[in-house]
Structure formats: structure tokens, C-alpha cells
Coordinates of C-alpha atoms in Angstrom, one line a residue:
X1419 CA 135.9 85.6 113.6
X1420 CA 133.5 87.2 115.9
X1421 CA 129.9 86.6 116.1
X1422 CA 126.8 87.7 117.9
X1423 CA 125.4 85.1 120.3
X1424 CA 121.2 85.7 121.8
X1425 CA 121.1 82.7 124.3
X1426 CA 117.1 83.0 124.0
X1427 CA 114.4 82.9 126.7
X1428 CA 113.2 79.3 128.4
X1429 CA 115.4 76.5 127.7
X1430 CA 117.4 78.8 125.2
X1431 CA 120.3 79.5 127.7
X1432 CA 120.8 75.9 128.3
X1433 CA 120.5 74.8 125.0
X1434 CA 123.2 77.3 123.8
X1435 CA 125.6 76.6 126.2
X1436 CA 125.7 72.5 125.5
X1437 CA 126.0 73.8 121.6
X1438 CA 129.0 76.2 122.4
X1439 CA 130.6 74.0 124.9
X1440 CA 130.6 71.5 121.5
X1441 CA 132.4 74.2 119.7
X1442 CA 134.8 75.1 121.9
X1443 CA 136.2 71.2 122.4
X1444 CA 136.2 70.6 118.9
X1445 CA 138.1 74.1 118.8
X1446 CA 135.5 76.1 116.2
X1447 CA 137.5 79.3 115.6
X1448 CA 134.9 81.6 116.8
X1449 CA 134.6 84.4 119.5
X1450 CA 131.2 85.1 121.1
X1451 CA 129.9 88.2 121.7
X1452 CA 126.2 88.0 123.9
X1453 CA 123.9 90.6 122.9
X1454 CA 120.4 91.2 124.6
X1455 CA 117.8 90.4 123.3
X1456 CA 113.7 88.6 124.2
X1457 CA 111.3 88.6 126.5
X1458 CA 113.1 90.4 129.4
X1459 CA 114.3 93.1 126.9
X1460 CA 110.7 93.9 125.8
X1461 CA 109.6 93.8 129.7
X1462 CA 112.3 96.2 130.2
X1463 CA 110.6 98.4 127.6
X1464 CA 112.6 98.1 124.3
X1465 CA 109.6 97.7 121.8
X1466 CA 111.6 95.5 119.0
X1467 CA 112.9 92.9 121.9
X1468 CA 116.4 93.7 121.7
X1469 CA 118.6 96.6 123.2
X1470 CA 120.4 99.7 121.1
X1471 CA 123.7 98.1 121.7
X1472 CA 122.8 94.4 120.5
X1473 CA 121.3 96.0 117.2
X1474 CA 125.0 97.9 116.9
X1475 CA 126.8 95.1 117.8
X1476 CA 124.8 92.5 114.9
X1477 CA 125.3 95.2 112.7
X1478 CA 129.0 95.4 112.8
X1479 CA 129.7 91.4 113.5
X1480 CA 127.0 90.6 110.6
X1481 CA 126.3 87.3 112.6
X1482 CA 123.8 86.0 114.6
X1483 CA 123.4 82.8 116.5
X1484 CA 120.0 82.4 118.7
X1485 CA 118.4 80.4 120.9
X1486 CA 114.7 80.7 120.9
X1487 CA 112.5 83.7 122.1
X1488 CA 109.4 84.6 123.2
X1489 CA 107.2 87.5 122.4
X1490 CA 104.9 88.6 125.2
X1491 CA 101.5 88.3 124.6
X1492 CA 98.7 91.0 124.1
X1493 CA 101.0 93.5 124.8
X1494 CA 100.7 94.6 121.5
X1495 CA 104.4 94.1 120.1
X1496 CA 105.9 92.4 117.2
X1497 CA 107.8 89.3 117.3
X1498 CA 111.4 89.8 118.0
X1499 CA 112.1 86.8 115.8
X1500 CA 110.0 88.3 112.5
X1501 CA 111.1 91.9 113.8
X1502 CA 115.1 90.9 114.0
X1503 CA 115.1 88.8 109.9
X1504 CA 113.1 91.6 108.7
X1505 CA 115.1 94.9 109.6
X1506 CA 118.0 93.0 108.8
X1507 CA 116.4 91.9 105.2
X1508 CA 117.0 87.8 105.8
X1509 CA 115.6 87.1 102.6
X1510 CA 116.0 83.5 102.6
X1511 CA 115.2 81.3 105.1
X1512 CA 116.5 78.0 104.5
X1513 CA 115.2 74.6 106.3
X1514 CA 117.1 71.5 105.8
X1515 CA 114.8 68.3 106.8
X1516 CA 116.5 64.9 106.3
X1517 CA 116.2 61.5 108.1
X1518 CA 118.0 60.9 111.1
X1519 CA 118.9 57.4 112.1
X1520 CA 117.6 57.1 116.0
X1521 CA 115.0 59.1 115.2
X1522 CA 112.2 57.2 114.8
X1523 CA 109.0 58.2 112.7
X1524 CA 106.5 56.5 110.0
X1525 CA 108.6 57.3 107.5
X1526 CA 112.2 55.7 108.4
X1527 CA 109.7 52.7 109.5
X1528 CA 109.0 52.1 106.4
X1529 CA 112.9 53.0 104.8
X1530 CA 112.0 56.1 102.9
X1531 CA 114.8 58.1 103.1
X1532 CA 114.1 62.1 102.7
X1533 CA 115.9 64.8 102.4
X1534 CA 114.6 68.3 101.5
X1535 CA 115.1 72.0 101.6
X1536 CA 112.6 74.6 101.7
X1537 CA 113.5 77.9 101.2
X1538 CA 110.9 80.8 102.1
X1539 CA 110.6 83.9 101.4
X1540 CA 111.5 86.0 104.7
X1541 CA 110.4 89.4 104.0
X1542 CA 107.3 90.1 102.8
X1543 CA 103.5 88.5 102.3
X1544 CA 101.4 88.7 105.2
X1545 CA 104.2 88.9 108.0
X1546 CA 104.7 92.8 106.8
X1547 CA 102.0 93.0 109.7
X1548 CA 99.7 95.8 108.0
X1549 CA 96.6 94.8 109.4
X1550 CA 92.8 97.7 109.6
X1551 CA 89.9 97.4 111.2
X1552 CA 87.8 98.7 108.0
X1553 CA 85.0 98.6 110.0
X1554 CA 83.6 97.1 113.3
X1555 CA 83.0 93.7 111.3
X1556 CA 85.5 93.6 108.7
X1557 CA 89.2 93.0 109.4
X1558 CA 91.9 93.8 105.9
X1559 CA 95.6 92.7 106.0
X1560 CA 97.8 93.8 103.2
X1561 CA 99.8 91.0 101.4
X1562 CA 102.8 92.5 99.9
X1563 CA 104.7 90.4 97.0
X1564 CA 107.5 92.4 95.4
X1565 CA 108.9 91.6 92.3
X1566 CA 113.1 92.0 93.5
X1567 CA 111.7 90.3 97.2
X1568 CA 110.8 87.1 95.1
X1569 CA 113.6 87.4 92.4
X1570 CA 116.2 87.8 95.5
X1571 CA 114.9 84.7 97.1
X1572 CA 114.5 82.4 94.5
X1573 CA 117.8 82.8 92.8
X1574 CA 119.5 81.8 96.0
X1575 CA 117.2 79.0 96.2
X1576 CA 118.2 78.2 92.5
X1577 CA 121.9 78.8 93.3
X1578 CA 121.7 76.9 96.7
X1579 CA 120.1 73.8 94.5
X1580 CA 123.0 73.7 92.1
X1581 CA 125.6 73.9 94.8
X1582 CA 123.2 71.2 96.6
X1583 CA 123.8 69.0 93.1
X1584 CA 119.9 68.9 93.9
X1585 CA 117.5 66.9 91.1
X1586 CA 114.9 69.1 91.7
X1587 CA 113.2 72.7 92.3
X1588 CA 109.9 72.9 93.0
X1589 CA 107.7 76.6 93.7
X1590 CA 104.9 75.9 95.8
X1591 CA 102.3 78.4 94.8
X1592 CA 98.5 79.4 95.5
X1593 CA 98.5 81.2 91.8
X1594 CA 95.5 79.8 90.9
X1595 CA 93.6 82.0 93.4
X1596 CA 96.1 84.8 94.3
X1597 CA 96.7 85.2 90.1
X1598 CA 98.5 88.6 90.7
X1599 CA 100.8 88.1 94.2
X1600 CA 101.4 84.3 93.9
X1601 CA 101.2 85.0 90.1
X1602 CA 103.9 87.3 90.5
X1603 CA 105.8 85.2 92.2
X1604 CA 105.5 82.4 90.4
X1605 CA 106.3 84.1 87.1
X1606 CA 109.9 84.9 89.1
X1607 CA 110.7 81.5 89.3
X1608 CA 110.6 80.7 86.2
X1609 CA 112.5 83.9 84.8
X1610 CA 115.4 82.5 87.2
X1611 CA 115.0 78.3 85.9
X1612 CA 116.1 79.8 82.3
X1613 CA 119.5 80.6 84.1
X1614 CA 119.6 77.0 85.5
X1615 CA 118.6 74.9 82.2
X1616 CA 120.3 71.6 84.4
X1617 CA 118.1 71.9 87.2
X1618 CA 114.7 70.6 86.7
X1619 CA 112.1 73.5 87.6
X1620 CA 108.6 73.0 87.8
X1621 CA 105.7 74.4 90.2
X1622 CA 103.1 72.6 92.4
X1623 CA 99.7 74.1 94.2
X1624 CA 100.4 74.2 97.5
X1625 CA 97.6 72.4 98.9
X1626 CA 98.4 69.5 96.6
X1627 CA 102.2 69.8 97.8
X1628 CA 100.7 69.3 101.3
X1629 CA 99.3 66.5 100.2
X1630 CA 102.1 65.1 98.3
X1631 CA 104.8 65.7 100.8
X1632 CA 103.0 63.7 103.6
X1633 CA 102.3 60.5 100.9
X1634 CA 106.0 60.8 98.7
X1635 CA 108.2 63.2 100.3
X1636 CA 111.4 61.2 99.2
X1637 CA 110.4 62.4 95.9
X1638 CA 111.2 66.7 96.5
X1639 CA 114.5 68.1 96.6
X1640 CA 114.5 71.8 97.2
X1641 CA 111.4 73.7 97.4
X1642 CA 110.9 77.5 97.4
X1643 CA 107.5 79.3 98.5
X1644 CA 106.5 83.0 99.7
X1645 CA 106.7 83.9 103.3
X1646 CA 103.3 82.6 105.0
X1647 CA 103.0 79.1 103.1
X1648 CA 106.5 78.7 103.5
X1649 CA 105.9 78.9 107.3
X1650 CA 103.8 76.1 106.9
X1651 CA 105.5 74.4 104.5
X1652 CA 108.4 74.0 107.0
X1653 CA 106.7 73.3 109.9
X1654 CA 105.0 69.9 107.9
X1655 CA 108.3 68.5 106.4
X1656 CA 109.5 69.3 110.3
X1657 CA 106.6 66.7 111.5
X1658 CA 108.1 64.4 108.6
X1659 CA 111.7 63.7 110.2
X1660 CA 110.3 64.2 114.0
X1661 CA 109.6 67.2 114.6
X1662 CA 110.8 70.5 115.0
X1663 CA 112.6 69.4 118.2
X1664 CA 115.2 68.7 114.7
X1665 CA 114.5 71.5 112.2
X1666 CA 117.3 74.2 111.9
X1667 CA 116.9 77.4 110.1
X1668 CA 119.4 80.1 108.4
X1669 CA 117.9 83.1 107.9
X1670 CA 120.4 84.5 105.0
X1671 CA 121.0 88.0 103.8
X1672 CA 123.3 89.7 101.6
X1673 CA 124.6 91.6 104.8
X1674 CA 123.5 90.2 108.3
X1675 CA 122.8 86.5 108.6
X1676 CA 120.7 84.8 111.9
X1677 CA 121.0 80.8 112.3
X1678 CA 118.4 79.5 115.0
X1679 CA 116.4 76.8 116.1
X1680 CA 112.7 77.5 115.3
X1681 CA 111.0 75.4 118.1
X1682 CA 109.6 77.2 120.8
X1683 CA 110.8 78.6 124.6
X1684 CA 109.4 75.5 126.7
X1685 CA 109.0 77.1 129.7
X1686 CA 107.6 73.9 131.1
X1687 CA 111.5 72.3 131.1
X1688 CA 113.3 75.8 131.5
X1689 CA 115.9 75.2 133.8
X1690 CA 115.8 71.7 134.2
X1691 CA 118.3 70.5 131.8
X1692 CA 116.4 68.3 130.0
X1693 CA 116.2 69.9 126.4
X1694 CA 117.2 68.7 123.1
X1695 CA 119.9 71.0 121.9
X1696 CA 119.9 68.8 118.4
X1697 CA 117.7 71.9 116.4
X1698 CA 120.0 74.6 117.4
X1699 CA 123.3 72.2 117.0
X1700 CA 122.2 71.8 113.1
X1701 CA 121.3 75.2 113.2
X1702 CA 125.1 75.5 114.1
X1703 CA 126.2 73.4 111.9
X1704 CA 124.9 75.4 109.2
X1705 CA 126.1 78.6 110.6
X1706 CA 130.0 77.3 110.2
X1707 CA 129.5 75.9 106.7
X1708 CA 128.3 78.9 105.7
X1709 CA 131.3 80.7 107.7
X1710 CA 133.6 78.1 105.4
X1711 CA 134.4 76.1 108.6
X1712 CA 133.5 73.2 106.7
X1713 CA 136.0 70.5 108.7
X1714 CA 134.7 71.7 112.0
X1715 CA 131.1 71.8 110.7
X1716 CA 131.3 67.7 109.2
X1717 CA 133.3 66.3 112.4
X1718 CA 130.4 67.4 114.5
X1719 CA 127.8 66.9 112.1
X1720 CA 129.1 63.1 111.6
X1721 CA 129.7 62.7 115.7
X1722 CA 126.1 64.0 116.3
X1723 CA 124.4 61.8 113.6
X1724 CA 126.9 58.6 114.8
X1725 CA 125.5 59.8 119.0
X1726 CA 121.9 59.2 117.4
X1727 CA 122.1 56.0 115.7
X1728 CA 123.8 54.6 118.8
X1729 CA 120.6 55.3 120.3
X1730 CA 121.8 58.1 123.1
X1731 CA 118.7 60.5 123.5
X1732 CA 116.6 62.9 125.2
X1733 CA 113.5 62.7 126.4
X1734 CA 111.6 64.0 123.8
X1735 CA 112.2 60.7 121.2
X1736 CA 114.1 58.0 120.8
X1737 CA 114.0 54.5 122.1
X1738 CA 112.1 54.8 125.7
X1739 CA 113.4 51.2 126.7
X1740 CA 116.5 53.1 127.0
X1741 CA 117.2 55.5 129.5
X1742 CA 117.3 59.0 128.1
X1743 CA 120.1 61.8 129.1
X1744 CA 120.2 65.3 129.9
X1745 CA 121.2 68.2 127.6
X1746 CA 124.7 68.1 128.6
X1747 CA 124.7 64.3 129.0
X1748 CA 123.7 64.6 125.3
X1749 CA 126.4 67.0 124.6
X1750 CA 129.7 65.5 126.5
X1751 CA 128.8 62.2 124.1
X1752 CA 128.8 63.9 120.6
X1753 CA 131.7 65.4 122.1
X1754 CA 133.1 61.9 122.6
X1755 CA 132.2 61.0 119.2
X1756 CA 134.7 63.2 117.6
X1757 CA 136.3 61.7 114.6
X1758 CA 133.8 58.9 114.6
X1759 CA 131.9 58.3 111.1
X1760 CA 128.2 57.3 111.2
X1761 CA 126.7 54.3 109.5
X1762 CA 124.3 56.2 107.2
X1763 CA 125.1 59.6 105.2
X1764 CA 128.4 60.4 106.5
X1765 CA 129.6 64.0 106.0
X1766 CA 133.0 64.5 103.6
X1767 CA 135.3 66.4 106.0
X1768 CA 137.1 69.5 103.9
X1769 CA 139.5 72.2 104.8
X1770 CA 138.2 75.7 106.5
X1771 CA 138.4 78.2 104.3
X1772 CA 136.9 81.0 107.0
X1773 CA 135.2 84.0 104.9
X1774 CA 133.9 87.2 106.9
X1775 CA 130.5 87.5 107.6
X1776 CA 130.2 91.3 106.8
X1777 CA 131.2 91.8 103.2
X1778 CA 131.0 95.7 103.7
X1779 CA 129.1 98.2 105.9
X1780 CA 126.0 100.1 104.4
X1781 CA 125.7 103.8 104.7
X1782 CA 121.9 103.9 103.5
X1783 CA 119.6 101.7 102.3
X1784 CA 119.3 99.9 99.4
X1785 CA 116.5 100.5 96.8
X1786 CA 115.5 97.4 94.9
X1787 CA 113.3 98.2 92.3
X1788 CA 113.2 96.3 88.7
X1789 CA 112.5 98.1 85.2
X1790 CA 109.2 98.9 84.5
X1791 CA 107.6 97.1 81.5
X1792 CA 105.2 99.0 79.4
X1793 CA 103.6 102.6 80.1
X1794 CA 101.7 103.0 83.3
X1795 CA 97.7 104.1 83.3
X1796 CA 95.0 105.0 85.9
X1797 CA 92.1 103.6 84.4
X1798 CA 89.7 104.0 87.4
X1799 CA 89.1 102.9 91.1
X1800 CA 88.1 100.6 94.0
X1801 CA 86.3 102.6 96.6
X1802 CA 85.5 100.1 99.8
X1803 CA 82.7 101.7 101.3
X1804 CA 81.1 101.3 104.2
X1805 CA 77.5 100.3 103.8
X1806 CA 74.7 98.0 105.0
X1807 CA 72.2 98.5 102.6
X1808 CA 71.4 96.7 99.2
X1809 CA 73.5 96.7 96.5
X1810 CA 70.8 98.2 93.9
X1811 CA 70.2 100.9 97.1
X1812 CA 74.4 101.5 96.9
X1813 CA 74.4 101.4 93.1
X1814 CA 71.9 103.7 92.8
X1815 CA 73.5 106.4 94.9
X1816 CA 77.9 105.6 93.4
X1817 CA 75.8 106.1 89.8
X1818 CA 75.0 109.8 90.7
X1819 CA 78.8 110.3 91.5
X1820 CA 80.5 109.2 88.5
X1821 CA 80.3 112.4 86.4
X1822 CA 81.5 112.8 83.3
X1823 CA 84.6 110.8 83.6
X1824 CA 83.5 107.6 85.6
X1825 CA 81.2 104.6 85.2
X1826 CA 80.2 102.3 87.8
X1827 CA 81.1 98.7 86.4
X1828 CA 80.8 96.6 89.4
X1829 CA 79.9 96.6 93.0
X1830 CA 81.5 93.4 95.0
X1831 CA 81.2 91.6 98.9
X1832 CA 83.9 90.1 100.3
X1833 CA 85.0 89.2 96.9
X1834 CA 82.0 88.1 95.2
X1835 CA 80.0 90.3 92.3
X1836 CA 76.7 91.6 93.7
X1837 CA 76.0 93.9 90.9
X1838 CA 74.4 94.5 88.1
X1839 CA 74.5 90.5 88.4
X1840 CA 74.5 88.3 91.6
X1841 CA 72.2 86.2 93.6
X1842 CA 70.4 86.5 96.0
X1843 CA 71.6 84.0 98.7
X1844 CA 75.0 85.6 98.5
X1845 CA 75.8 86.3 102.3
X1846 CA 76.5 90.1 102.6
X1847 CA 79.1 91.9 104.8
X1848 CA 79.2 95.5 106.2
X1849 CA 82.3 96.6 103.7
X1850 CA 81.4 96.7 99.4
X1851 CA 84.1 97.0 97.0
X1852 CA 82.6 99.4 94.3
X1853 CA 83.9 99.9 91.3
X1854 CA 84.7 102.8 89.2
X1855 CA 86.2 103.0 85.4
X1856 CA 87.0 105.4 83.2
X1857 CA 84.2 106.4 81.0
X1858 CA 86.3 106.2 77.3
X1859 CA 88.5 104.1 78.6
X1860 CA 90.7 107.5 78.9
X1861 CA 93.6 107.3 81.2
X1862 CA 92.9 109.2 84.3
X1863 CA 94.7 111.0 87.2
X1864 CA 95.1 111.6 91.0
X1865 CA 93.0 114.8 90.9
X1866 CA 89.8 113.2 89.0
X1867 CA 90.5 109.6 91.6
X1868 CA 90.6 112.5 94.7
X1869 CA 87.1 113.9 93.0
X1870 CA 85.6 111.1 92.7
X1871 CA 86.6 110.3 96.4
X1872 CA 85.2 113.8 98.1
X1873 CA 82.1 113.7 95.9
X1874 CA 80.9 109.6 96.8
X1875 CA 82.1 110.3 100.9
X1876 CA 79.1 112.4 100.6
X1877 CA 77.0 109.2 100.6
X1878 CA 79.7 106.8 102.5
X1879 CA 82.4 106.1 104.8
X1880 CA 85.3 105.1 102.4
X1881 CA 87.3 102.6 104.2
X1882 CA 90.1 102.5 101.8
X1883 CA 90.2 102.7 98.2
X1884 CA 93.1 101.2 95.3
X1885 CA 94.0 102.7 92.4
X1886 CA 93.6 100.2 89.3
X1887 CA 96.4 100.9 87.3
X1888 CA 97.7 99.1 83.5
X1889 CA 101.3 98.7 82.4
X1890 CA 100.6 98.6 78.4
X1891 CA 97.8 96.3 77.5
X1892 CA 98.2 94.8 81.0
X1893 CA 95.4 94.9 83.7
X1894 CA 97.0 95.3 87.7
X1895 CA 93.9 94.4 89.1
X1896 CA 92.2 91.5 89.4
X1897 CA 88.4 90.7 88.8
X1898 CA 85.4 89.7 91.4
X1899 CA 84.2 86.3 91.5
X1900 CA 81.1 86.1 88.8
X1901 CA 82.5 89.5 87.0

């Protein structure tokens, strides 16, 4: 098999090669193919941080292996990590976090063992990017949760746990806030846990799963959470087993597949040979289980996990009344430690069985879009207007604009209900949320939403509006605070 190989920017050139020189001595069937792609692409004037030919080439090898990259700053382009899992639709990004022996932190001082996955959502949430100035004050970004997004992501997280043998699947969730995006989302996890009646399912707030993972982590097993909290999410349990210095990642897709290390560039050791390569060897590791090179994935697996608890290290942990070694110091002695089984958790060593990474080549894109439950009205309108006055002065003037098929039901700031009912020491920003229903309760349509819209911009600067739409019985909106 071929795959794509990014070396990265900073200490990812060095850190890839002690990883590939590991593969190629314990003879991982694999041909490389380097693509270009990070910082020097985008200085070079490619906007997405990687070159028309590496995009081809990842596209037809359906593989990706990457050292870490940087984004420039305030030059007003994406990140070509985010960028590169998106357009490829990475759905899942899986984390693996588990106590390594020779790696010392508060939590294999005191013997509790962990050992969790978190699976976030890749795609969607915040990281779509969609960010306005609605006005000089007042910044909005759109958080997109998708109904097939959330169902794609947590069935592999469900079927991922039962291959796992896992206990346990947890959704971390914000629901009780966010009742329609992280109320979506939550209701797709448990639409999937009826297909897996012997895994336990159950959900947990995410602040309190914060809370619980730094007091009891050894008691979660897989956990699954959208995009943004995910990212944080991982980057805590990464603190838990010493830091992200030992955090792989597999961004996984149905299609195209990128395995990484998340830590950053380190520019402050590029070129120095000094790195840890331990991230982006797991990262490796996971890549060639998933490629069904299982026996060459465990033998270096168990010879990396034996070189820790022998207490060989970099200079990033580890026991400093030992000397520490370079990165390919670190690398020639897992290399030594081939066929050598470690004390704790050793790996069962199976046959290959090699699949292809590209089950077939797509000629457009795929539509994902799930039945629609119930018939779909326009009951009335958010206009966000631009405004500094009061909000009996605002109310007064969006009254004279309803007509004959609108009423003004509420006027909101930043969330909060200012009208007909509020207080007055609620602090008031420069953008209101106002209101508009439909007078009978009569479903409504574009036209009478655009007429309502020419006739109240007569009065205001309308920053953006929403539609507020029902599916049966079922409001799509949500309410104010004190509505």
C-alpha cells in the first residue's frame, strides 16, 4: 500500500523521520508518498496550506500521515489542519489516552490506571468558521449541528466501543443550555444506544464531565462530544496521562483518513533533535491497525511501551536523574526492543490482514440529509436590528410594522427578554433580537417574512434575521431568557 506522508513544519520533519525509520526496520509494508503541505505552502501563496498536487495525490491514496503544522498568523487564513479533516469530511476524530508506565503523572502515583477514548465530532459546530461583525460591538458565529453529522459520528463511536469490548459510552453534552444544537445531538446518541442494547449508554453535562474526569477518570471508557467541547475534552484527558507530548489522533472518514499528532510545531527545538516522536508514533500505530497491519502495529506498540518502562526518555518527562536521549536515540531503542513484551498491558500480536484505504473514488458529492418528521411551517420571524435606543422606544416603532399578518411578541438583548417584561438593570447591547409571529397563528411565507423585512428597515439596520419555522406541533426555535 501507498500512503500520503506531510512531514509537518518545526520539529515535524524530524519527528517523522525517527517514526518511518521505525517502520521501515520492523518492515511495515508501506510506500511513502510526501506531499506539500504547511506553513511554507501558505507563504508560497496556496490559501488552504497545501498544493493542487498534494490534494490529488490524498485523494487518490485516501491516506494521510502528518507531522504537525502551523498556520500563520493574522494573515487571515484557515488552519490547514481544520481545513485538510474538513474538505475531506473526517468525521470522527478519535483520541486514545491511557497510562504509560515511565510516564510519570498524579494519577499513575497514586495506581489509577486509565484508559479512555474520546471521539469528537470533526465537522461541524463552531469550527465551520462562519463568524459577522453584526455591528461595531457585537460579534455572531454560527454553530452548525446537523442531524446525519451527529448520527455519522456517534455510530462509529458506538461501533468503535463494541469492537473496543468497552463498558461504557458516555455523550458529553451542554443540552441543558444549547436545548436545540446540543439537544440535537444528544437525542442522536440515544437513537444509536437502542442498536447497542449491551453497551451501557448514558450522557453527562460537560462541565460536570470536566470535573469528573480530573477526580475519577479510571471510571470512563469511551466518550463522544460535538466538535468544540470535544477539543477540549481531549486536550484535558491529554493533561491526565502527561500531556499531549502522548495524545495521538485519527481523523476517520468513510473515504480519506488523516492520523497525526496534535501537539504543536515547537519551533523553540526545530532542528535540534531533541523531540519526542512518542505522539506521532501512536498516532502510527493507529494508522496500521486501522490499515489491518495489526502484527506490525503490536510489535512496536509493545517495544515502545517496554522502551518507557525501562525508563529511556526525552527531555520532555521521565525520570531527570537519568540522562535523557535524542529523537533518534529514542527511536534506534524501540527499534532494539523488537519482539520484547512489556511488563504492563502488553499488545496480542495478530496476523496482517492489509485492507485498502480507498474503498472507491467519488464522482460528486454526497448529500446527507435524514427524513423529515412532520409538516414544515413559517410561523414568524427574528429580525436582529441594530439599535441603541430603549426597548419600549424599539417596540413602539416594530408595533407599527406588523400589519395585518404579524405581532410583535418579544423584543430580546444578548439573549435576555427586555420586553413587554424585563428589568431594568439588565445591561443592554447595540444589537436586539425582535420578534415577530404570525397574527392567527396562520402559517406564513417568504413573501410576507421579505415584507415584513423592507417595511421594519425603514426604521433599522437589520443585521440578520432567522426564520422560525415548526415541523408538526414542534417549535425550531428556542425562547429568550425570562420569555
Amino acid at each position: 500500500m501507498k500512503i500520503a506522508v506531510a512531514k509537518g513544519d518545526g520539529i515535524g520533519p524530524e519527528i517523522m523521520e525517527a517514526v518511518l525509520k521505525i517502520f521501515e526496520a520492523n518492515k511495515v509494508p508501506l510506500e511513502y508518498e510526501v506531499v506539500d503541505m504547511g506553513k511554507w505552502v501558505f507563504d508560497k501563496g496556496f490559501s488552504n496550506g497545501m498544493t493542487p498536487e498534494a490534494q490529488q495525490t490524498i485523494e487518490s491514496l485516501g491516506m494521510l500521515f502528518k507531522g504537525p503544522m502551523e498556520t500563520p498568523k493574522g494573515k487571515g487564513v484557515k488552519s490547514v489542519n481544520v481545513t485538510a479533516r474538513k474538505t475531506w469530511n473526517t468525521f470522527a476524530n478519535k483520541r486514545v489516552f491511557q497510562t504509560l508506565h515511565g510516564v510519570d503523572t498524579v494519577f499513575s502515583k497514586a495506581g489509577i490506571p486509565i484508559d479512555i477514548t474520546v471521539v469528537r465530532e470533526n465537522i461541524e459546530d463552531t469550527y465551520g468558521g462562519i463568524e459577522h461583525m453584526l455591528t461595531h460591538d457585537v460579534a455572531l458565529s454560527r454553530r452548525f449541528i446537523t442531524r446525519p453529522g451527529s448520527m455519522q459520528v456517534i455510530r462509529y463511536a458506538f461501533e468503535m466501543a463494541k469492537q473496543k469490548k468497552a463498558k461504557r459510552i458516555s455523550c458529553g453534552h451542554k443540552a441543558n443550555i444549547m436545548k436545540l444544537t446540543d439537544g440535537l445531538f444528544l437525542d442522536c446518541f440515544y437513537e444509536v444506544a437502542k442498536e447497542y442494547p449491551e453497551l451501557k449508554a448514558d450522557d453527562i453535562i460537560v462541565d460536570d464531565l470536566c470535573m469528573k474526569l480530573v477526580t475519577r477518570p479510571d471510571t470512563f471508557d469511551v466518550v463522544v462530544l460535538t466538535n468544540l467541547q470535544g477539543d477540549i475534552v481531549s486536550d484535558l484527558c491529554a493533561g491526565l496521562v502527561g500531556g499531549l507530548g502522548f495524545a495521538p489522533s485519527a481523523n476517520v472518514g468513510d473515504h480519506i483518513s488523516i492520523f497525526e499528532a496534535v501537539h504543536g510545531t515547537a519551533p523553540d527545538i526545530a532542528g535540534k533533535n531533541i523531540a519526542n516522536p512518542t505522539a506521532l508514533l501512536l498516532s502510527g500505530i493507529s494508522m496500521l491497525q486501522h490499515l489491518g497491519l495489526t502484527e506490525n502495529a503490536a510489535i512496536i506498540e509493545n517495544a515502545l511501551l517496554y522502551t518507557l518502562e525501562s525508563g529511556v526518555h526525552t527531555g520532555d518527562f521521565g525520570d531527570k536523574s537519568k540522562a535523557s536521549v535524542n529523537t533518534t536515540e529514542f527511536a534506534n531503542a524501540i527499534i532494539g526492543n523488537f519482539g520484547k513484551q512489556p511488563a504492563h498491558n502488553p499488545k496480542p500480536v495478530f496476523p496482517n490482514q492489509p485492507g485498502t484505504p480507498t474503498p472507491f473514488k467519488l464522482k460528486e458529492n454526497a448529500m446527507m440529509e435524514s427524513k423529515e418528521v412532520g409538516n414544515e411551517n413559517i410561523v414568524g420571524v427574528d429580525m436582529f436590528i441594530e439599535s441603541n435606543e430603549q426597548p419600549l422606544a424599539i417596540a413602539t416603532k416594530c408595533q407599527r410594522h406588523a400589519g395585518v399578518k404579524f405581532k410583535l411578541v418579544n423584543i430580546s438583548n444578548r439573549g435576555t427578554q427586555v420586553w413587554p417584561t424585563g428589568s431594568v438593570y439588565t445591561n443592554l447591547v447595540n444589537v436586539y433580537n425582535v420578534r415577530f409571529e404570525s397574527l392567527d397563528g396562520e402559517p406564513l411565507n417568504q413573501q410576507d417574512i421579505l415584507g415584513l423585512y423592507v417595511s421594519l428597515s425603514g426604521n433599522f439596520k437589520i443585521a440578520s434575521s432567522e426564520l422560525l419555522n415548526m415541523w408538526g406541533d414542534k417549535k425550531a426555535y428556542s425562547v429568550a431568557a425570562g420569555q
